[in-house]
Coordinates of C-alpha atoms and ligand atoms in Angstrom, one line a residue:
X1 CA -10.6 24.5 13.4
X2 CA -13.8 22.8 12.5
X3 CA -15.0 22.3 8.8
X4 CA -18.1 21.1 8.2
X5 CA -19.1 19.9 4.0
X6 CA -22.5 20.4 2.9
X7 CA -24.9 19.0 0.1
X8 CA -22.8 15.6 -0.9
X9 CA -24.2 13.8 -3.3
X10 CA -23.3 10.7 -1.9
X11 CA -21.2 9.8 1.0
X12 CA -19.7 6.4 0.8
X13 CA -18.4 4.3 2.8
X14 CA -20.1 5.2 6.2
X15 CA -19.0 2.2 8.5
X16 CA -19.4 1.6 12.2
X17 CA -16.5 1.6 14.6
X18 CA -16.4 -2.2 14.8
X19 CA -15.9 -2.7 11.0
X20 CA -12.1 -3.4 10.7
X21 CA -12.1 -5.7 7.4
X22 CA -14.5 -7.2 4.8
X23 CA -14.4 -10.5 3.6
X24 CA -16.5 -11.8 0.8
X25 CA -19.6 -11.4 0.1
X26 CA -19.6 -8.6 2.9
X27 CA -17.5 -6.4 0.2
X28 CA -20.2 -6.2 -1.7
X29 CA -21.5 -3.6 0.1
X30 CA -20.8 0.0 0.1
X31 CA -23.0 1.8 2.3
X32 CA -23.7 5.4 1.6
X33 CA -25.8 8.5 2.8
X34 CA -27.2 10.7 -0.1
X35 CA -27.3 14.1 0.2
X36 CA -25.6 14.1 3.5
X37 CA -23.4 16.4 5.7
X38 CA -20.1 15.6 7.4
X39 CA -18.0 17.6 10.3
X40 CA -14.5 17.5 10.9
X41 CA -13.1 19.2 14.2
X42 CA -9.8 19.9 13.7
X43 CA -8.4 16.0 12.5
X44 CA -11.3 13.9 13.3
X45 CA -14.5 12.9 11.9
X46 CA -17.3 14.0 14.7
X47 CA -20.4 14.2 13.0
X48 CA -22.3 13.2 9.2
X49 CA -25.6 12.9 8.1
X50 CA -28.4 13.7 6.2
X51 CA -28.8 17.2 5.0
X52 CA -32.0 17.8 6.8
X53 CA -30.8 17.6 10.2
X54 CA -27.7 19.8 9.2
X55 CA -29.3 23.6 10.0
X56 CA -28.2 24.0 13.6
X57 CA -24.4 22.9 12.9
X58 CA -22.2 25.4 13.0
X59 CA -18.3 25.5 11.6
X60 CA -15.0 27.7 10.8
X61 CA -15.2 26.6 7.2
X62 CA -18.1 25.8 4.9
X63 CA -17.1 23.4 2.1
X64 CA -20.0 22.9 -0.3
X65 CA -19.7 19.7 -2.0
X66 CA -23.4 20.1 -4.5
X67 CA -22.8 17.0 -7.3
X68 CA -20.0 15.5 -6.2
X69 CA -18.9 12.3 -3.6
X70 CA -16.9 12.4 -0.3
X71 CA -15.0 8.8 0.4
X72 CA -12.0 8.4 3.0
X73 CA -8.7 8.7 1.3
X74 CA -7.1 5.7 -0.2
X75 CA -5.1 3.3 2.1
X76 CA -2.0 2.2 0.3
X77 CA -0.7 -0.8 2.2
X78 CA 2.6 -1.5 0.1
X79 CA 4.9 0.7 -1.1
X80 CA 8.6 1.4 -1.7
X81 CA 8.4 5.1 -2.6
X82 CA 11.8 5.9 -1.4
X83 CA 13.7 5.3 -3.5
X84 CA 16.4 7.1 -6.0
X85 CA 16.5 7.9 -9.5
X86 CA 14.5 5.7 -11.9
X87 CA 14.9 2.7 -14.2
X88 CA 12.7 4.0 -17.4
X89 CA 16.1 2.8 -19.7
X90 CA 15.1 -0.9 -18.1
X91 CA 11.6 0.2 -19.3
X92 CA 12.9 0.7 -22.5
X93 CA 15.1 -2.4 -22.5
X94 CA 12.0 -4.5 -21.9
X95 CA 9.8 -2.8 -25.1
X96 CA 13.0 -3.7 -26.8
X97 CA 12.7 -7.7 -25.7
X98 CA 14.8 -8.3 -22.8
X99 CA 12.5 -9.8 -20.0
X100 CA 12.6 -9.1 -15.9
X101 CA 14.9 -11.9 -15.1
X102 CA 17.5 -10.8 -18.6
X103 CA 17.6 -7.4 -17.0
X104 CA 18.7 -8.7 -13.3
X105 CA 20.9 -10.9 -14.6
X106 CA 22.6 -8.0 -16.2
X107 CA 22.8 -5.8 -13.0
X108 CA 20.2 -4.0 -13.7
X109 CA 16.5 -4.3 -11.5
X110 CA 16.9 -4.3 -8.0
X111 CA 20.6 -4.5 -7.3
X112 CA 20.5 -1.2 -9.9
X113 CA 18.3 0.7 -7.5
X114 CA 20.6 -0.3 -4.5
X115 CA 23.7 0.8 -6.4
X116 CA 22.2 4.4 -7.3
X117 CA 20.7 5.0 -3.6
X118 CA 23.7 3.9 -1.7
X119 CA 25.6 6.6 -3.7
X120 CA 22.3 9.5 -2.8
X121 CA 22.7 11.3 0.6
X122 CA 20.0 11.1 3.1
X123 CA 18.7 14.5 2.0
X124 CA 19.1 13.9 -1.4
X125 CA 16.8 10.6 -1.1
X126 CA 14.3 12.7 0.8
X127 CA 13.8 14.8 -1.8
X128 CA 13.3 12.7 -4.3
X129 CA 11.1 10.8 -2.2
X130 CA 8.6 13.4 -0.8
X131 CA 7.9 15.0 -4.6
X132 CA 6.7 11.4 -4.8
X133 CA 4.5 11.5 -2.3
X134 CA 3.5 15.1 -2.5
X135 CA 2.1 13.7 -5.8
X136 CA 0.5 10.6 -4.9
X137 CA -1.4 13.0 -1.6
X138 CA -2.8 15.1 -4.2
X139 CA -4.2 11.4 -5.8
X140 CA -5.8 10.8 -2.8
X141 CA -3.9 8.9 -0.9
X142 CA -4.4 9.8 3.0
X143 CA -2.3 6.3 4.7
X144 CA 0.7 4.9 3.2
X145 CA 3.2 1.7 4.1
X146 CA 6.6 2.3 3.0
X147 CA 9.4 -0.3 2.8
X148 CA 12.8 -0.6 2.6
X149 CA 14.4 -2.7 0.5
X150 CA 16.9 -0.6 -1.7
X151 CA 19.5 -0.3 0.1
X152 CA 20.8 -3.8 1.1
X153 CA 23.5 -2.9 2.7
X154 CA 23.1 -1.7 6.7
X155 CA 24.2 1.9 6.2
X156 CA 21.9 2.1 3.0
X157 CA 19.0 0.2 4.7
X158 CA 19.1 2.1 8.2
X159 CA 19.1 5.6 5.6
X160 CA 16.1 4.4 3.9
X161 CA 14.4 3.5 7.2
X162 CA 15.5 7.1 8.2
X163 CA 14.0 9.0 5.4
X164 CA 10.5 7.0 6.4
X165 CA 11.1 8.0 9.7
X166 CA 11.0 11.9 8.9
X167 CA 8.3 11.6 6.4
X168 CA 6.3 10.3 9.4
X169 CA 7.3 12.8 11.7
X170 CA 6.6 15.8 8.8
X171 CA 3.9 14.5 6.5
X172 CA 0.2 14.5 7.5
X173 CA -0.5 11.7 5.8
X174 CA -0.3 7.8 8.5
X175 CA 3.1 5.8 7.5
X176 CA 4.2 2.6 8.4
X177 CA 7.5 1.1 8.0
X178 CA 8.8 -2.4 6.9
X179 CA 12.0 -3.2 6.7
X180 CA 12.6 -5.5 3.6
X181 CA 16.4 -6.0 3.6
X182 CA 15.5 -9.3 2.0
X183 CA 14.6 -8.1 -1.4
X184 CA 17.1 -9.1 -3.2
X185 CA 20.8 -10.3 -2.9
X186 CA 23.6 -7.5 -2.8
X187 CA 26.3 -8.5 -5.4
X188 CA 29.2 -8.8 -3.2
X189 CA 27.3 -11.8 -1.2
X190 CA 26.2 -13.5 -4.7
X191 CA 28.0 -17.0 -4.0
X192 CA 26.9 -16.5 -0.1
X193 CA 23.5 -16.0 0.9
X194 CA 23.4 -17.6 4.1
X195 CA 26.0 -14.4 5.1
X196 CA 23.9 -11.8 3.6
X197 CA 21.1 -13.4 5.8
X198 CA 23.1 -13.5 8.5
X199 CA 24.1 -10.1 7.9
X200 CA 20.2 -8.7 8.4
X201 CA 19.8 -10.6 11.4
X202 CA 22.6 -9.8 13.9
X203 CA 23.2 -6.3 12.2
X204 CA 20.2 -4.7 10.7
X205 CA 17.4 -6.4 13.0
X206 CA 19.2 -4.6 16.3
X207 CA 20.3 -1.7 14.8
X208 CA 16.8 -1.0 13.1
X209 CA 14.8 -2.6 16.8
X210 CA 17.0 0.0 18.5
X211 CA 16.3 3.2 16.6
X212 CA 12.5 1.6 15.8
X213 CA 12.5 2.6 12.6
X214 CA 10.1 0.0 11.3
X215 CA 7.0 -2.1 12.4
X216 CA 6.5 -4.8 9.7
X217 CA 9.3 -6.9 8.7
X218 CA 9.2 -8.5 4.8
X219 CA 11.1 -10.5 2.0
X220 CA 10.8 -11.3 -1.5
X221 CA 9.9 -15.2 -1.1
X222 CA 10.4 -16.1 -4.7
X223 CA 12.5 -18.9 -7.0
X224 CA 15.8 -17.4 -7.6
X225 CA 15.7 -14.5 -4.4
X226 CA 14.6 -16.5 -1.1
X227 CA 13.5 -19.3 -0.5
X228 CA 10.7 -21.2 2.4
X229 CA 14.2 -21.6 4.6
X230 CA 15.4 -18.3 4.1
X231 CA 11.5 -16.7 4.8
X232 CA 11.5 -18.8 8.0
X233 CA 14.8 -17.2 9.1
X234 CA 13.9 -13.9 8.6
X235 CA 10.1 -14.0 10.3
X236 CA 11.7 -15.9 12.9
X237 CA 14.2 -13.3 13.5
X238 CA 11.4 -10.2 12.6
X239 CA 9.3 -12.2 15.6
X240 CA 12.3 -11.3 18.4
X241 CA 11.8 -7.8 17.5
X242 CA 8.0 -7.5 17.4
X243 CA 8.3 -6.6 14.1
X244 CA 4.9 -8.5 11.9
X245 CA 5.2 -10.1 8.6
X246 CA 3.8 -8.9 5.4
X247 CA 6.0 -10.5 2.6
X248 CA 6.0 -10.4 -1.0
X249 CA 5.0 -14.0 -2.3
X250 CA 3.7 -16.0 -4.9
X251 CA 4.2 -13.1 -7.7
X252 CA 5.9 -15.4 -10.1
X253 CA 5.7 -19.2 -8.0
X254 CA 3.3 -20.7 -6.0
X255 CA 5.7 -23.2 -3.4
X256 CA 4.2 -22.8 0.3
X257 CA 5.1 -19.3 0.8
X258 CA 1.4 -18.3 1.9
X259 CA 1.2 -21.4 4.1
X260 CA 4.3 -20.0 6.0
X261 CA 3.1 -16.3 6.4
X262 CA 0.2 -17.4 7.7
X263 CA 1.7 -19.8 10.3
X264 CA 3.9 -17.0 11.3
X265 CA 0.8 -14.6 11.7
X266 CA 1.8 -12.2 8.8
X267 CA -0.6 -9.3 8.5
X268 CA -1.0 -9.6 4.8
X269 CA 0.6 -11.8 2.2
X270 CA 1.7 -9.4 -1.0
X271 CA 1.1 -10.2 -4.9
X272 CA -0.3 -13.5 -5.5
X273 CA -0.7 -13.5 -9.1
X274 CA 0.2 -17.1 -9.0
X275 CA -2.4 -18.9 -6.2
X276 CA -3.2 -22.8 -6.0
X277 CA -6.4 -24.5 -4.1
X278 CA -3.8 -24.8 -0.7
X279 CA -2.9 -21.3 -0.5
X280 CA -6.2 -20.1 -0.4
X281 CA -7.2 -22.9 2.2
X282 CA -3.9 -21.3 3.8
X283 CA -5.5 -18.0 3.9
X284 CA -9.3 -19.4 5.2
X285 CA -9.7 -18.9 9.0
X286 CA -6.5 -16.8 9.4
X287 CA -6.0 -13.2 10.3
X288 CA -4.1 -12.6 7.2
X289 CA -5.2 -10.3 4.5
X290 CA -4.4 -10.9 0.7
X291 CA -2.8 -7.6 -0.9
X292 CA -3.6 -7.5 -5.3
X293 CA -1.0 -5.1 -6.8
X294 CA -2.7 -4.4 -10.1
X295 CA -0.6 -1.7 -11.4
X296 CA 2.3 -4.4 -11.2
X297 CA 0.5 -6.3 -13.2
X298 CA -0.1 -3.7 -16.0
X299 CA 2.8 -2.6 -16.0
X300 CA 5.1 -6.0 -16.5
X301 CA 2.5 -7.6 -18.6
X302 CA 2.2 -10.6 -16.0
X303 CA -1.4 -12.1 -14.9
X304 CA -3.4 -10.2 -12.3
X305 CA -4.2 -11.8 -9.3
X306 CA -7.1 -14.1 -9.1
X307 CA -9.0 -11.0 -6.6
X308 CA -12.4 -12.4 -7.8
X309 CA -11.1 -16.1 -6.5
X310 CA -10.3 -15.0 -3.7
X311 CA -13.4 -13.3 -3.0
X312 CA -15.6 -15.5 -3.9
X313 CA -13.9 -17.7 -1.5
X314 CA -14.8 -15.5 1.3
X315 CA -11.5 -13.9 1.8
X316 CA -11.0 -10.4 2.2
X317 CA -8.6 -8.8 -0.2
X318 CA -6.8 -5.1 -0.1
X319 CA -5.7 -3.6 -3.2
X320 CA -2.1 -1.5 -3.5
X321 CA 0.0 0.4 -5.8
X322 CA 3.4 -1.4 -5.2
X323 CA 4.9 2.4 -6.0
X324 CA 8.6 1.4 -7.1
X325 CA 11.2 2.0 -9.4
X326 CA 11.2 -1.3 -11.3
X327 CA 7.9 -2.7 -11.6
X328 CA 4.8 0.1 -11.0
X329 CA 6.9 3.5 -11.3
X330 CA 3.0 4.5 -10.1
X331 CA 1.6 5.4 -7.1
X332 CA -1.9 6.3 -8.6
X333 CA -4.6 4.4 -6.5
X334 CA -7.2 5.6 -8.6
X335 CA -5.8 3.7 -11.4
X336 CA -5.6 0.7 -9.1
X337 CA -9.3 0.7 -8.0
X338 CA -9.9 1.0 -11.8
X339 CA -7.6 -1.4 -13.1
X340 CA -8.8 -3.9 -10.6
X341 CA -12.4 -3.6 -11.6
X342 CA -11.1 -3.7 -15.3
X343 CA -8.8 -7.0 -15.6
X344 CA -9.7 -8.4 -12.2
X345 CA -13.5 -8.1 -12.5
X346 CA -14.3 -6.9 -9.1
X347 CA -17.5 -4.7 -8.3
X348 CA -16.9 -1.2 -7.9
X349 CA -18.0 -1.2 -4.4
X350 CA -15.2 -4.7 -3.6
X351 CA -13.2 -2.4 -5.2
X352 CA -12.8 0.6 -3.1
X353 CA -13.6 -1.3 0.3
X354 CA -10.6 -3.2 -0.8
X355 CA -8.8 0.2 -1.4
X356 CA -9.7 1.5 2.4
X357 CA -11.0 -0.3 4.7
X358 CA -9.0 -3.3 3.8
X359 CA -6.0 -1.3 2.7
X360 CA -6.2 -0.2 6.4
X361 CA -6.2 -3.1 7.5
X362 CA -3.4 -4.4 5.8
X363 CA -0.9 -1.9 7.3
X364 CA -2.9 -2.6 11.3
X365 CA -4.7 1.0 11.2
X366 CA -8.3 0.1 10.2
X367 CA -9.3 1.3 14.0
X368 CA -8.6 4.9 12.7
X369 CA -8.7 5.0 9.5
X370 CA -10.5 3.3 5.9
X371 CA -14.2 4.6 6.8
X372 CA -16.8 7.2 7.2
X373 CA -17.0 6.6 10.7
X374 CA -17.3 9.3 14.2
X375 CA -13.9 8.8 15.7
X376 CA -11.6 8.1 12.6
X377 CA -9.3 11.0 11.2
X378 CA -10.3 13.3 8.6
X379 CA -9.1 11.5 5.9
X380 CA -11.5 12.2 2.9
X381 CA -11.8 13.0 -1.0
X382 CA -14.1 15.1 -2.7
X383 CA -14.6 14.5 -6.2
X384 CA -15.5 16.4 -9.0
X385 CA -19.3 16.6 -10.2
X386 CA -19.6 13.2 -11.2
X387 CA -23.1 10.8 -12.1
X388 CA -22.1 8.1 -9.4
X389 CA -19.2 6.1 -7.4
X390 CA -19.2 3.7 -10.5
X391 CA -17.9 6.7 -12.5
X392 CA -14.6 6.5 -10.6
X393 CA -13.2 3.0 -11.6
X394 CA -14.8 3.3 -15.4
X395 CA -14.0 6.7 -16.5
X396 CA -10.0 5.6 -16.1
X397 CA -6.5 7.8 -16.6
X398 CA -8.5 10.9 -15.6
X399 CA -8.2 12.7 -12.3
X400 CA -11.8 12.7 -10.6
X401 CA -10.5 14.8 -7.2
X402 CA -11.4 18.1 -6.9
X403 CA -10.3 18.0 -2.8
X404 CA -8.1 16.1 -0.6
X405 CA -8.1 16.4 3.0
X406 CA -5.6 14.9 5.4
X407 CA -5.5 14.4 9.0
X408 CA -8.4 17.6 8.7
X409 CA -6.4 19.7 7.0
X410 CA -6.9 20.3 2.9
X411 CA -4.1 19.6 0.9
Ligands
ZN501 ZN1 6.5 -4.6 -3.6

């Protein structure tokens, strides 16, 4: 099935095949075609254009796109969308005073996610998780990284990793897995955290290498969950299994953490609201990609990471949703893109590079995905009328999709 879209107003991001991440100044630059064509055949991009050479193309299905934009889908690379039930009386409990560190210390946060999916069937958890998804498809996400983390036990971490797995196999939309049994510390081992460690590196690591049910392999490095020690055990251990790091660091405490994920080749490093002069000389001449989680940010009322910083320092930088029960119950890129040009003062055009191209990057599929580009899937949005790209990110909290397309087909 071929479907070729006529008369866009603009189409943006139109990379070559070599373009795999932006750095600084190079994001920038969004380059676009105006009033241009583009053909899909079947789930790949195989031609785009200007309108004027368009008359001889023929196609199944004629989509005419007159006033509004075609971009690729957003690349959300960190998530933790499975997940069960919700945590909006913690929401409430925090309007009411009681801060992110009261709440755990209660039982609630993390360890209260574990508790309520360790007790949801595999079907169950499914369900709940692909509504989720469904949803965020329809924002325009096309690629997403999904992470356990919420289980923390092996039986509950292997059925999260499970439920990824047959999202994969039935979803159109790319997923990548990353096992984060190092989120948080199970009750039961809170006087014993070398044994919980322990624990994920002679059961979970062969159990989940066996069944490979994930390809990245994470932890919550922070004061009070794991520490430079701990991180070092688990990428060491991640590293026997092939499995790449992209870990969750520096969102409360700057203390080495980037310095380590970058000596251990992580793919990205994760949050960053807190960043000091050595982390981002860390980050200089490595293959590691900074991830911003603005929504995060919002939504606890913490700083945003320093993305103009760390731009203007040459670095590329890949924005995500963080889609979780505790912290961003949100999986709306759209309001990332916005809320990144809004508190963290990026362009419009650093902004969605950071949401595509770099988002691809950031979960190691910017070969196929993240661009306008002959070759790549069919991963695309078509907007509404709008005036210009710059409309997305300003005119924020509304829906600006009229179209999403995935893997070629529409959703
Ligand atoms: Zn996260």
């Amino acid at each position: 099935m071929s479907i070729l879209i006529t008369n866009i107003q603009e189409l943006l991001q139109v990379r070559e095949e070599n373009t795999l991440k932006l750095s600084g100044n190079q994001m920038k630059e969004l380059p676009t075609i105006k009033d241009a064509y583009l053909l899909i055949d079947n789930d790949t991009i195989v031609d785009f254009g200007s309108m004027i050479d368009v008359s001889t193309i023929k196609a199944d299905k004629i989509i005419d796109a007159t006033g509004k934009l075609v971009l690729p889908t957003w690349c959300d690379s960190h998530t933790h969308i499975v997940y069960a039930g919700d945590r909006s009386q913690e929401f409430v409990d925090r309007i009411n005073g009681l801060s992110y560190e009261d709440i755990a210390n209660r039982g609630g946060g993390i360890t209260n996610s574990a508790k309520i999916l360790q007790n949801t069937s595999e079907d169950e958890l499914y369900n709940q998780s692909i509504a989720r998804l469904k949803n965020v498809m329809t924002l325009g996400t096309g690629a997403i990284e999904i992470k356990s983390g919420y289980g923390l036990t092996p039986e509950a971490e292997l059925k999260m990793l499970r439920v990824i797995k047959r999202i994969k196999k039935e979803f159109p939309l790319k997923v990548k897995a990353t096992f984060l049994g190092a989120h948080a510390l199970p009750l039961e081992y809170k006087d014993n955290k070398q044994g919980y460690l322990d624990q994920i590196i002679n059961v979970m690591l062969p159990q989940i290498a066996k069944e490979n049910l994930a390809q990245y392999i994470d932890i919550f490095c922070e004061k009070g969950y794991f520490d430079l020690n701990d991180t070092e055990q688990i990428l060491n251990a991640g590293k026997h299994y092939n499995l790449i790091p992209k870990i969750h660091v520096n969102q409360f405490n700057a203390f080495g953490g980037i310095a380590l994920a970058v000596k251990h080749n992580a793919l990205s490093v994760d949050h960053l609201e807190q960043l000091n002069p050595e982390d981002i000389k860390a980050l200089k001449d490595s293959d590691t990609i900074a991830v911003a989680l603005p929504s995060c940010s919002y939504f606890l009322s913490i700083p945003y990471t320093p993305g103009r910083q760390i731009i203007d320092a040459g670095l590329p930088l890949a924005l995500a949703s963080d889609y979780n029960p505790g912290s961003t119950p949100s999986g709306n890129m759209n309001f990332v893109v916005s809320t990144a040009c809004i508190k963290m003062r990026l362009t419009p055009e650093e902004a969605i590079n950071a949401a595509t191209i770099n988002g691809a990057y950031a979960m190691g599929i910017s070969n196929q995905y993240g661009s306008i580009t002959k070759g790549k899937k069919a991963n695309l949005i078509i907007t509404k009328p709008i005036s210009s790209y710059n409309y997305l990110p300003y005119a924020f909290g509304d829906n600006h999709i009229d179209t999403v397309i995935i893997n070629g087909q529409v959703i």
